[in-house]
Backbone as JSON, one array per atom type, in Angstrom:
{
  "sequence": "XXXXXXXXXXXXXXXXXXXXXXXXXXXXXXXXXXXXXXXXXXXXXXXXXXXXXXXXXXXXXXXXXXXXXXXXXXXXXXXXXXXXXXXXXXXXXXXXXXXXXXXXXXXXXXXXXXXXXXXXXXXXXXXXXXXXXXXXXXXXXXXXXXXXXXXXXXXXXXXXXXXXXXXXXXXXXXXXXXXXXXXXXXXXXXXXXXXXXXXXXXXXXXXXXXXXXXXXXXXXXXXXXXXXXXXXXXXXXXXXXXXXXXXXXXXX",
  "N": [[0.77, -1.16, -0.14], [0.93, 2.24, -0.74], [1.94, 5.17, 0.76], [1.45, 7.45, 0.02], [-1.18, 9.23, -1.67], [-2.46, 10.77, -4.7], [-3.95, 13.71, -5.71], [-5.55, 15.74, -8.05], [-5.01, 19.2, -8.16], [-6.55, 22.2, -7.6], [-4.94, 24.68, -8.14], [-2.18, 24.34, -9.1], [-2.05, 21.66, -10.11], [-0.76, 18.38, -9.9], [-1.37, 17.0, -6.78], [-0.12, 15.31, -3.7], [-1.01, 13.43, -0.86], [-0.7, 12.35, 2.31], [-1.17, 9.03, 3.37], [-2.74, 8.22, 5.93], [-3.59, 5.58, 6.92], [-1.93, 3.67, 5.39], [0.64, 4.76, 6.75], [0.24, 4.9, 9.38], [0.49, 1.26, 9.36], [3.08, 0.93, 8.51], [3.94, 2.11, 10.38], [3.75, 0.39, 12.38], [4.92, -1.66, 11.62], [7.82, -1.25, 11.84], [8.24, -0.5, 14.41], [9.25, -2.23, 16.79], [11.76, -2.84, 15.95], [12.38, -0.01, 15.91], [12.78, 0.9, 18.7], [14.85, -1.01, 19.21], [17.2, -0.19, 18.04], [20.45, 0.29, 17.49], [23.23, 2.75, 18.05], [21.35, 4.21, 19.03], [17.14, 4.77, 19.71], [16.19, 4.77, 16.45], [14.75, 4.61, 13.26], [15.09, 3.34, 9.88], [13.96, 3.95, 7.15], [13.27, 2.35, 3.83], [11.98, 3.47, 0.35], [9.99, 5.19, 0.64], [8.29, 7.03, 0.06], [8.06, 5.85, -2.44], [9.67, 5.03, -6.12], [8.98, 6.89, -7.85], [7.39, 9.62, -7.5], [9.91, 9.99, -5.23], [11.64, 10.79, -7.12], [10.86, 12.59, -8.9], [10.17, 14.69, -6.83], [13.38, 14.91, -6.15], [14.1, 15.77, -8.09], [13.66, 18.52, -8.46], [14.61, 19.53, -6.53], [16.11, 22.43, -4.97], [19.19, 23.03, -6.59], [22.67, 24.38, -5.49], [22.89, 27.59, -6.79], [20.1, 28.21, -7.25], [18.11, 29.09, -4.9], [17.45, 31.06, -2.75], [19.62, 30.23, -0.83], [21.7, 30.05, 2.7], [24.93, 30.06, 3.45], [27.0, 27.76, 5.21], [29.88, 27.78, 6.61], [32.41, 26.11, 8.48], [34.61, 25.44, 11.34], [32.84, 23.12, 12.36], [31.03, 22.75, 10.3], [31.14, 22.52, 7.01], [30.56, 24.38, 3.42], [27.63, 23.4, 3.75], [24.26, 24.02, 2.72], [21.6, 26.23, 3.61], [18.26, 27.41, 5.37], [16.08, 28.58, 3.97], [13.64, 29.11, 4.85], [13.82, 31.67, 5.74], [12.95, 33.57, 4.27], [10.37, 32.22, 4.35], [10.12, 29.64, 2.78], [9.85, 30.37, -0.02], [10.65, 30.71, -2.69], [11.2, 27.92, -3.41], [10.45, 25.01, -4.69], [6.99, 23.81, -5.44], [6.2, 21.52, -4.96], [7.83, 20.28, -2.76], [7.42, 22.51, -0.9], [4.95, 21.57, -0.33], [5.68, 18.82, 0.61], [6.77, 19.61, 2.67], [4.32, 20.76, 4.43], [3.1, 18.01, 4.58], [4.63, 16.75, 6.21], [4.33, 18.05, 8.88], [1.71, 17.26, 8.86], [-1.76, 15.94, 10.23], [-1.36, 12.84, 9.9], [1.34, 12.45, 9.29], [2.44, 12.9, 12.08], [0.63, 11.14, 13.59], [1.84, 8.54, 12.47], [4.62, 8.95, 13.26], [4.1, 8.84, 16.36], [2.77, 6.62, 16.8], [4.97, 4.63, 15.62], [7.35, 5.39, 17.61], [6.44, 5.3, 19.55], [6.03, 8.18, 21.15], [4.01, 10.26, 22.59], [1.97, 13.13, 22.05], [3.37, 14.56, 20.35], [4.69, 17.58, 18.68], [5.06, 19.58, 15.69], [7.19, 21.93, 14.18], [6.66, 24.38, 12.7], [7.76, 26.67, 11.46], [10.37, 25.66, 10.78], [12.67, 25.57, 11.88], [16.32, 25.35, 11.91], [15.46, 23.41, 10.6], [14.25, 21.72, 7.48], [15.55, 22.41, 4.04], [18.19, 20.9, 3.18], [21.25, 21.18, 1.6], [25.01, 19.72, 0.97], [27.91, 20.28, -0.25], [30.03, 19.17, -2.75], [33.34, 18.28, -0.49], [32.11, 19.38, 1.43], [31.08, 19.35, 4.85], [29.33, 17.66, 7.99], [30.41, 17.5, 11.08], [30.47, 15.68, 13.86], [27.74, 15.45, 16.6], [25.41, 16.58, 18.66], [22.22, 16.79, 18.93], [20.54, 20.68, 18.79], [18.73, 21.08, 22.22], [16.23, 22.54, 22.65], [13.24, 24.19, 21.73], [13.4, 27.79, 21.89], [11.6, 29.33, 21.56], [8.56, 28.71, 22.0], [9.12, 27.05, 24.53], [9.44, 24.38, 24.43], [10.23, 20.79, 24.76], [12.75, 19.13, 22.06], [12.08, 15.95, 20.65], [12.25, 14.62, 18.6], [14.35, 13.64, 15.48], [13.54, 13.9, 11.94], [14.78, 13.12, 9.05], [14.61, 13.15, 4.99], [16.22, 11.79, 2.43], [16.76, 12.83, -1.12], [18.41, 11.8, -3.39], [19.07, 11.04, -5.79], [21.01, 8.26, -7.63], [23.21, 7.65, -6.08], [26.6, 7.44, -5.05], [28.29, 5.05, -2.91], [31.19, 5.73, -2.42], [31.3, 8.16, -2.32], [30.99, 9.35, -0.06], [29.07, 10.83, 2.75], [27.26, 8.79, 4.43], [25.3, 9.19, 7.03], [26.19, 8.98, 10.32], [25.75, 7.28, 13.14], [27.25, 7.53, 16.02], [28.34, 5.4, 19.73], [27.11, 6.74, 22.91], [29.62, 7.36, 24.33], [31.1, 8.09, 22.49], [32.67, 6.44, 21.13], [33.26, 4.77, 19.23], [31.66, 4.39, 15.77], [28.79, 3.32, 15.6], [26.49, 2.29, 13.79], [26.1, 3.61, 9.77], [24.21, 5.06, 7.82], [23.18, 5.74, 4.62], [22.96, 8.35, 2.48], [19.83, 7.71, 0.84], [18.64, 7.64, -2.34], [14.83, 8.15, -1.36], [14.75, 7.63, 1.28], [13.7, 7.55, 4.23], [14.26, 8.76, 7.43], [14.17, 8.23, 10.91], [14.78, 9.54, 13.91], [15.59, 9.18, 17.73], [15.64, 11.81, 20.31], [18.47, 13.05, 22.24], [21.33, 14.35, 24.54], [23.32, 12.54, 24.19], [23.31, 11.32, 22.07], [25.03, 11.13, 19.3], [25.92, 12.18, 16.03], [26.18, 12.88, 12.66], [28.03, 13.68, 9.41], [30.6, 13.39, 9.08], [33.25, 13.17, 7.55], [34.9, 14.27, 4.55], [32.69, 15.35, 1.57], [32.96, 13.57, -1.21], [31.63, 13.89, -3.53], [30.9, 14.75, -6.95], [31.54, 17.98, -8.96], [28.71, 19.92, -9.03], [27.1, 17.85, -7.89], [25.16, 17.5, -5.11], [24.46, 16.5, -1.61], [21.59, 16.34, -0.75], [18.35, 16.78, 1.88], [15.73, 16.83, 2.84], [14.4, 18.31, 6.25], [13.07, 17.89, 9.25], [11.77, 18.46, 12.57], [10.72, 17.58, 16.01], [8.84, 18.08, 18.69], [7.7, 18.16, 22.55], [5.57, 19.25, 24.67], [5.85, 20.15, 28.0], [4.06, 20.03, 31.07], [3.36, 23.11, 32.89], [4.28, 23.61, 36.38], [2.33, 24.77, 38.29], [-0.04, 24.49, 36.87], [-3.52, 24.83, 35.51], [-6.48, 22.31, 36.33], [-7.28, 20.06, 33.68], [-10.15, 21.19, 31.47], [-13.43, 20.84, 29.4], [-15.1, 22.54, 27.59], [-16.65, 25.44, 28.93], [-20.14, 26.57, 29.72], [-21.61, 29.45, 29.24], [-24.29, 30.72, 31.55], [-27.95, 29.82, 30.27], [-29.27, 33.09, 29.3], [-31.99, 35.18, 31.1]],
  "CA": [[-0.33, 0.11, 0.19], [1.35, 3.59, -1.17], [1.79, 5.73, 1.81], [1.07, 8.99, -0.6], [-1.76, 9.4, -2.55], [-2.57, 11.58, -5.66], [-5.09, 14.27, -6.25], [-5.6, 17.18, -8.67], [-5.22, 20.28, -6.92], [-6.94, 23.42, -8.72], [-4.42, 25.52, -8.25], [-0.78, 24.08, -9.12], [-1.49, 20.54, -10.51], [-1.39, 17.33, -8.99], [-0.62, 16.76, -5.17], [0.36, 14.02, -3.36], [-1.47, 13.69, 0.07], [-0.18, 11.21, 3.2], [-2.02, 8.44, 3.63], [-2.51, 7.67, 7.36], [-3.44, 3.83, 7.07], [-0.57, 3.38, 5.27], [1.26, 5.24, 7.52], [0.26, 3.78, 10.54], [0.61, 0.19, 8.95], [4.2, 1.0, 8.4], [4.67, 2.64, 11.7], [3.51, -1.04, 13.9], [6.24, -3.04, 10.85], [8.85, -0.85, 12.15], [8.0, -0.03, 15.85], [10.17, -3.14, 17.31], [13.51, -2.1, 15.23], [12.93, 1.64, 15.96], [13.22, 0.95, 19.92], [16.04, -1.85, 20.05], [18.23, 0.07, 17.08], [21.54, 1.05, 18.38], [23.59, 3.42, 19.41], [20.28, 5.16, 19.86], [16.64, 4.58, 18.66], [15.8, 4.85, 14.96], [14.22, 4.1, 12.39], [15.66, 3.66, 8.81], [12.58, 3.23, 5.97], [13.55, 2.82, 1.84], [10.66, 3.69, -0.84], [9.07, 5.84, 1.95], [6.85, 7.8, -1.07], [7.74, 5.47, -3.89], [10.45, 6.12, -6.72], [8.5, 7.86, -9.18], [7.64, 10.56, -6.27], [10.83, 11.08, -4.74], [12.82, 11.04, -8.5], [9.99, 13.93, -9.3], [11.19, 15.25, -5.93], [14.58, 15.31, -5.98], [14.17, 16.68, -9.52], [13.01, 20.17, -8.59], [15.0, 20.04, -5.46], [16.88, 23.71, -5.83], [20.82, 23.41, -6.41], [23.37, 25.56, -5.28], [22.69, 28.56, -7.57], [18.73, 28.24, -7.47], [17.32, 29.36, -4.05], [18.48, 31.97, -1.63], [20.84, 29.21, 0.58], [22.62, 30.66, 3.78], [26.1, 28.92, 3.07], [27.67, 27.73, 6.36], [31.62, 27.31, 6.16], [33.06, 26.92, 9.72], [35.08, 23.95, 11.26], [31.91, 22.22, 12.57], [30.41, 22.46, 9.22], [31.12, 23.69, 5.9], [29.62, 23.96, 2.39], [26.5, 23.18, 4.09], [23.6, 25.27, 2.71], [19.91, 25.5, 4.33], [18.04, 28.77, 6.11], [15.77, 28.71, 3.31], [12.26, 29.24, 5.8], [14.01, 32.71, 6.49], [12.03, 33.96, 3.51], [8.72, 31.46, 3.86], [10.83, 28.88, 1.45], [9.16, 31.32, -0.98], [11.67, 30.45, -3.74], [11.48, 26.78, -3.77], [9.13, 24.17, -5.65], [5.41, 23.66, -4.91], [6.06, 19.85, -4.67], [8.62, 20.12, -1.79], [6.79, 22.83, 0.05], [3.41, 21.03, 0.05], [5.93, 18.02, 1.52], [7.45, 20.33, 4.5], [3.66, 20.28, 4.91], [2.57, 17.29, 4.78], [5.47, 16.45, 7.33], [3.69, 18.61, 9.63], [0.45, 16.93, 9.2], [-2.1, 15.04, 11.67], [-1.75, 11.47, 9.34], [2.62, 12.27, 9.41], [2.42, 13.11, 13.56], [0.34, 10.01, 13.75], [2.61, 7.94, 11.92], [5.62, 9.28, 14.44], [3.48, 8.67, 17.84], [3.04, 5.02, 16.84], [6.33, 4.21, 15.36], [8.14, 5.79, 18.57], [5.85, 5.67, 21.4], [6.22, 9.68, 22.19], [2.95, 11.15, 22.08], [1.35, 14.57, 22.27], [4.27, 15.11, 19.3], [4.1, 19.35, 18.28], [5.71, 20.07, 14.44], [7.5, 23.29, 13.92], [5.95, 24.88, 10.83], [8.74, 27.37, 11.05], [11.49, 24.63, 10.49], [13.93, 26.22, 12.67], [17.3, 24.65, 11.75], [15.45, 22.44, 9.7], [14.09, 22.23, 6.14], [15.62, 22.0, 3.04], [19.7, 21.07, 3.18], [22.0, 20.8, 0.68], [25.45, 19.7, 1.44], [28.6, 20.06, -1.39], [31.48, 18.84, -2.68], [33.83, 18.96, 0.27], [31.8, 19.56, 3.24], [31.06, 17.66, 5.88], [29.15, 18.05, 9.23], [30.89, 17.21, 12.47], [29.76, 14.63, 15.0], [27.18, 16.45, 17.18], [24.47, 16.19, 19.47], [21.56, 18.07, 18.72], [20.03, 21.62, 20.3], [17.39, 20.02, 22.93], [14.78, 23.03, 22.89], [12.41, 25.31, 21.24], [12.87, 28.48, 23.09], [10.71, 30.46, 21.56], [7.98, 28.0, 22.22], [9.05, 26.48, 25.3], [8.98, 23.04, 23.87], [11.52, 19.86, 24.23], [13.03, 18.0, 21.05], [12.33, 14.73, 20.9], [12.73, 13.13, 17.18], [14.54, 14.57, 14.23], [13.46, 13.42, 10.73], [15.22, 13.27, 7.22], [14.57, 12.23, 3.92], [16.6, 11.68, 1.27], [16.41, 13.15, -2.02], [20.15, 11.62, -3.65], [19.55, 9.63, -7.23], [22.61, 7.32, -8.24], [24.61, 8.1, -5.22], [27.91, 6.6, -5.34], [28.94, 4.85, -2.02], [32.39, 6.21, -2.57], [30.99, 10.14, -2.7], [30.46, 9.24, 1.06], [27.98, 11.44, 3.31], [26.56, 8.34, 5.45], [24.89, 9.35, 8.52], [26.86, 8.28, 11.13], [25.42, 7.53, 14.61], [28.13, 7.35, 17.13], [28.11, 5.07, 20.57], [27.67, 7.4, 23.94], [30.83, 7.71, 25.2], [32.24, 8.4, 21.16], [34.17, 5.21, 21.43], [32.85, 4.17, 17.75], [30.54, 4.65, 14.83], [27.78, 2.01, 15.14], [25.44, 2.35, 12.46], [25.96, 4.11, 8.94], [23.11, 5.12, 6.9], [23.41, 6.42, 3.01], [22.12, 9.17, 2.1], [20.2, 7.21, -0.69], [16.86, 7.95, -2.81], [13.74, 8.28, -0.49], [14.98, 6.75, 2.48], [13.31, 8.13, 5.75], [15.36, 8.04, 8.7], [13.3, 8.77, 12.19], [16.09, 9.56, 15.29], [15.24, 10.22, 19.23], [16.39, 12.93, 20.54], [19.14, 13.07, 23.22], [22.28, 14.87, 24.72], [24.56, 11.78, 23.7], [23.01, 10.88, 20.28], [25.94, 11.66, 18.55], [25.7, 11.95, 15.02], [27.2, 13.51, 11.77], [28.82, 12.89, 8.53], [32.09, 13.84, 9.41], [34.14, 12.86, 6.5], [34.44, 15.52, 3.26], [31.98, 14.46, 0.56], [33.7, 13.0, -2.7], [30.3, 13.48, -4.63], [30.99, 15.56, -8.11], [30.74, 18.47, -8.82], [27.44, 20.13, -9.35], [25.9, 16.93, -7.03], [25.33, 17.88, -3.25], [23.74, 15.54, -0.54], [19.95, 16.99, -0.45], [17.81, 16.22, 2.82], [14.36, 17.73, 3.96], [14.54, 17.78, 7.88], [11.81, 18.09, 10.42], [11.95, 18.33, 13.88], [9.5, 17.3, 16.67], [9.09, 18.77, 20.15], [6.64, 17.58, 23.4], [5.46, 20.01, 25.47], [6.08, 20.08, 29.33], [3.5, 20.64, 32.13], [3.95, 23.95, 34.03], [4.2, 23.09, 37.8], [0.76, 25.06, 38.36], [-0.99, 24.32, 35.11], [-5.28, 24.39, 36.0], [-6.37, 20.62, 35.69], [-7.86, 20.65, 32.31], [-11.43, 20.89, 31.49], [-13.7, 20.96, 28.48], [-15.98, 24.07, 27.64], [-17.49, 26.21, 29.98], [-20.85, 27.15, 29.15], [-22.51, 30.86, 30.03], [-25.48, 30.09, 31.81], [-28.64, 30.66, 29.49], [-29.81, 34.6, 29.73], [-33.42, 35.17, 30.38]],
  "C": [[1.0, 1.49, 0.06], [1.17, 4.01, -0.11], [0.82, 7.41, 1.14], [-0.06, 8.47, -1.82], [-2.11, 10.8, -3.52], [-3.88, 12.0, -5.93], [-4.94, 15.04, -7.24], [-6.02, 17.96, -8.06], [-5.57, 21.42, -7.89], [-6.3, 24.6, -8.58], [-2.71, 25.36, -8.99], [-0.87, 22.28, -10.0], [-1.88, 19.34, -9.73], [-0.51, 17.36, -7.61], [-0.79, 15.32, -4.95], [-0.54, 14.32, -1.63], [-0.37, 12.15, 1.16], [-1.22, 10.21, 3.31], [-2.52, 7.83, 5.02], [-2.82, 6.06, 7.7], [-2.26, 3.52, 6.98], [0.41, 3.42, 6.33], [1.57, 4.41, 8.71], [0.92, 2.0, 10.38], [2.26, 0.55, 8.73], [4.98, 1.47, 9.99], [4.78, 0.94, 12.55], [5.11, -1.76, 12.82], [7.21, -2.58, 11.54], [9.22, -0.53, 13.79], [9.08, -0.95, 16.86], [11.69, -2.62, 17.5], [14.01, -1.31, 15.96], [13.92, 1.45, 17.59], [14.36, 0.23, 19.8], [17.45, -1.23, 18.9], [19.04, 0.69, 18.1], [22.75, 2.1, 17.22], [22.46, 3.98, 20.35], [18.83, 4.44, 18.85], [16.74, 5.32, 17.48], [15.55, 4.07, 14.17], [14.77, 4.01, 10.86], [14.37, 3.14, 7.53], [13.01, 3.65, 4.34], [12.19, 2.48, 1.28], [9.62, 4.14, 0.38], [8.07, 6.45, 1.24], [6.95, 6.92, -2.25], [8.91, 6.54, -5.06], [10.06, 7.21, -7.95], [8.27, 9.36, -8.25], [8.82, 10.95, -5.88], [11.49, 11.33, -6.45], [11.73, 12.45, -8.96], [10.53, 15.06, -8.37], [12.75, 15.9, -5.88], [14.88, 15.72, -7.9], [14.39, 18.24, -9.8], [13.72, 20.44, -7.16], [16.22, 21.23, -5.93], [18.78, 23.28, -5.82], [21.34, 24.7, -5.87], [23.02, 27.41, -5.62], [21.05, 29.17, -7.88], [18.05, 28.26, -6.56], [18.56, 30.41, -3.58], [19.11, 31.23, -0.29], [21.66, 30.73, 1.54], [23.65, 29.23, 3.92], [26.68, 29.15, 4.44], [29.16, 27.27, 6.16], [32.72, 27.94, 8.05], [33.63, 25.7, 10.61], [34.53, 23.19, 11.77], [31.14, 21.43, 11.44], [31.0, 23.37, 7.77], [30.21, 22.92, 4.19], [28.45, 23.05, 2.75], [25.42, 24.29, 3.83], [22.13, 25.16, 3.18], [19.63, 27.35, 4.52], [16.94, 29.18, 4.92], [14.22, 29.12, 4.0], [13.12, 30.83, 5.9], [13.26, 33.55, 5.32], [11.06, 32.65, 2.83], [9.09, 30.16, 2.84], [9.91, 29.5, -0.2], [9.69, 30.94, -2.74], [11.78, 29.2, -4.32], [10.26, 25.91, -4.11], [7.4, 23.72, -4.94], [5.71, 22.12, -4.06], [7.0, 20.03, -3.38], [8.12, 20.85, -0.91], [5.83, 22.51, 0.48], [4.07, 19.46, 1.04], [6.31, 17.89, 2.69], [5.95, 20.21, 5.19], [3.3, 18.99, 5.96], [3.34, 16.35, 6.17], [5.29, 17.15, 8.81], [2.21, 18.38, 9.78], [0.02, 16.3, 9.98], [-1.61, 13.29, 10.94], [0.09, 11.49, 10.15], [3.11, 11.47, 11.31], [1.8, 11.91, 14.02], [0.92, 8.56, 13.63], [4.29, 7.77, 13.27], [5.18, 8.74, 15.39], [3.63, 7.28, 17.56], [4.07, 4.52, 16.66], [7.3, 4.27, 17.05], [7.9, 5.27, 19.94], [5.5, 7.11, 22.19], [4.78, 9.91, 21.8], [2.65, 12.42, 22.37], [2.72, 15.34, 21.26], [3.81, 16.59, 18.79], [4.97, 19.63, 17.18], [6.1, 21.63, 14.73], [7.11, 23.54, 12.89], [7.07, 26.2, 10.64], [9.9, 27.25, 10.67], [12.46, 25.13, 10.97], [14.89, 25.47, 12.71], [17.09, 23.49, 10.79], [15.35, 22.56, 8.33], [14.9, 21.64, 5.15], [17.24, 22.08, 3.56], [20.49, 20.68, 1.99], [23.76, 20.87, 1.04], [26.33, 19.61, 0.06], [29.48, 19.79, -1.39], [32.83, 19.22, -1.38], [33.19, 19.14, 1.47], [31.25, 18.46, 3.76], [29.98, 18.49, 7.21], [29.72, 17.17, 10.18], [29.83, 16.13, 13.25], [29.16, 15.7, 16.15], [25.64, 15.97, 17.81], [23.2, 17.66, 19.47], [21.03, 19.26, 19.55], [18.2, 20.52, 20.86], [16.2, 21.07, 22.92], [14.04, 24.12, 22.1], [12.18, 26.33, 21.79], [12.03, 29.79, 22.9], [9.07, 29.87, 21.86], [8.25, 27.28, 23.39], [8.93, 24.74, 25.45], [10.61, 22.37, 23.98], [12.08, 19.23, 23.07], [12.58, 17.07, 20.88], [12.83, 13.61, 19.71], [13.04, 14.7, 16.52], [14.11, 13.5, 12.88], [14.29, 13.91, 9.45], [14.51, 12.24, 6.49], [15.4, 12.83, 2.57], [16.65, 11.99, 0.24], [17.61, 12.98, -2.98], [19.94, 10.44, -4.72], [20.99, 9.2, -7.32], [23.29, 7.89, -7.53], [25.37, 6.56, -4.68], [28.23, 5.98, -3.5], [30.35, 5.75, -1.81], [32.5, 8.26, -2.67], [30.83, 9.76, -0.87], [29.5, 10.09, 1.31], [27.01, 10.49, 3.74], [26.39, 9.33, 6.78], [25.43, 8.39, 9.33], [26.42, 8.68, 12.64], [26.66, 6.89, 15.44], [27.73, 6.88, 18.66], [28.28, 6.7, 21.94], [28.38, 7.63, 24.28], [31.94, 7.71, 23.66], [33.61, 7.63, 20.56], [34.25, 4.65, 19.71], [31.87, 4.6, 16.96], [29.6, 3.14, 14.7], [26.48, 1.62, 14.04], [26.14, 3.8, 11.24], [24.62, 4.28, 7.91], [23.46, 5.81, 5.63], [22.67, 7.04, 2.57], [21.11, 9.39, 0.85], [18.27, 7.71, -0.98], [15.69, 7.69, -1.97], [13.83, 7.26, 0.07], [14.33, 7.67, 3.56], [13.88, 7.49, 6.86], [14.35, 8.95, 9.83], [14.28, 8.96, 13.92], [15.57, 10.06, 16.41], [16.33, 11.06, 19.0], [17.58, 12.95, 21.66], [20.41, 13.99, 23.11], [23.28, 14.24, 24.15], [23.99, 10.98, 22.87], [23.56, 11.63, 19.41], [25.85, 11.28, 17.18], [25.91, 12.62, 14.14], [27.24, 12.95, 10.87], [30.17, 13.98, 8.39], [33.68, 13.97, 8.39], [33.81, 13.85, 4.95], [34.13, 14.96, 2.11], [32.61, 14.49, -0.67], [32.97, 13.01, -3.52], [31.26, 15.07, -6.04], [30.85, 16.75, -8.26], [29.93, 18.95, -9.63], [26.66, 19.01, -9.0], [26.22, 17.85, -5.68], [24.1, 16.81, -2.54], [22.62, 16.66, -0.17], [19.23, 16.26, 0.7], [17.13, 17.14, 2.98], [14.81, 17.07, 5.58], [13.73, 18.22, 8.5], [11.95, 17.73, 11.89], [10.7, 18.32, 14.72], [9.39, 17.43, 17.97], [7.61, 18.04, 21.17], [6.46, 18.95, 24.39], [5.23, 19.68, 27.31], [5.1, 20.62, 30.13], [3.77, 21.9, 32.85], [3.46, 23.48, 35.2], [2.65, 23.34, 38.03], [-0.19, 25.29, 37.79], [-2.78, 23.88, 35.91], [-4.92, 22.86, 35.52], [-7.13, 21.17, 34.4], [-9.85, 20.32, 32.27], [-12.26, 21.19, 30.16], [-14.51, 22.69, 28.58], [-16.41, 24.02, 28.82], [-18.47, 26.84, 29.21], [-21.23, 28.26, 29.95], [-23.9, 30.29, 30.55], [-26.66, 31.01, 30.95], [-29.57, 32.5, 30.02], [-31.12, 34.72, 29.28], [-33.81, 36.09, 30.31]]
}
């Protein structure tokens, strides 16, 4: 069963929508392996959208000169392009903007909750630190543990989702996502950034990951990924008891 259905949109042609039923089945199929994965809970799901749709999305993923990217070149990360959310993804093709919307929608959140067991997940519609990422030849991302709070909304980060759009990616080019042990003694898992591969990872301050070796892809190619982060709220110490609607008494 495909997790994406297609419909004709009135403004921009065909659209796709996640199937809640198919996503739930996918979550149940991967739930046990997610919890047992090392070095920390994660799932790798291939063929997530299907090759035709994934290839279409990869075909419109903006190159280095095709969007208002912000480039990062630091010791920790180099030749990495991102931050298209600064202008609300205005120069990003509609199909990719629609994918970002679907990642924030009910069907996908239900999928994540069923997969991970984390309830009450909250997406970030502003995609702070997330959205579209493109790493160019020679680029890298050092091992790190992700930021843990959405300081604008006082939320705790719980999950990271990565979706790769790299057709024909060669092993010799590098770019594997490396997951390292909590004591940084060894890389326990390598995940190649292959087309139509979805990765869901638990957040933790000792969940070290990155792609620290410089990319060796050809000039004109890059490591393309779509990222989304998910959070939960913490109840305030003196929060009132929850209640349903309070109805005013009938007026005489």
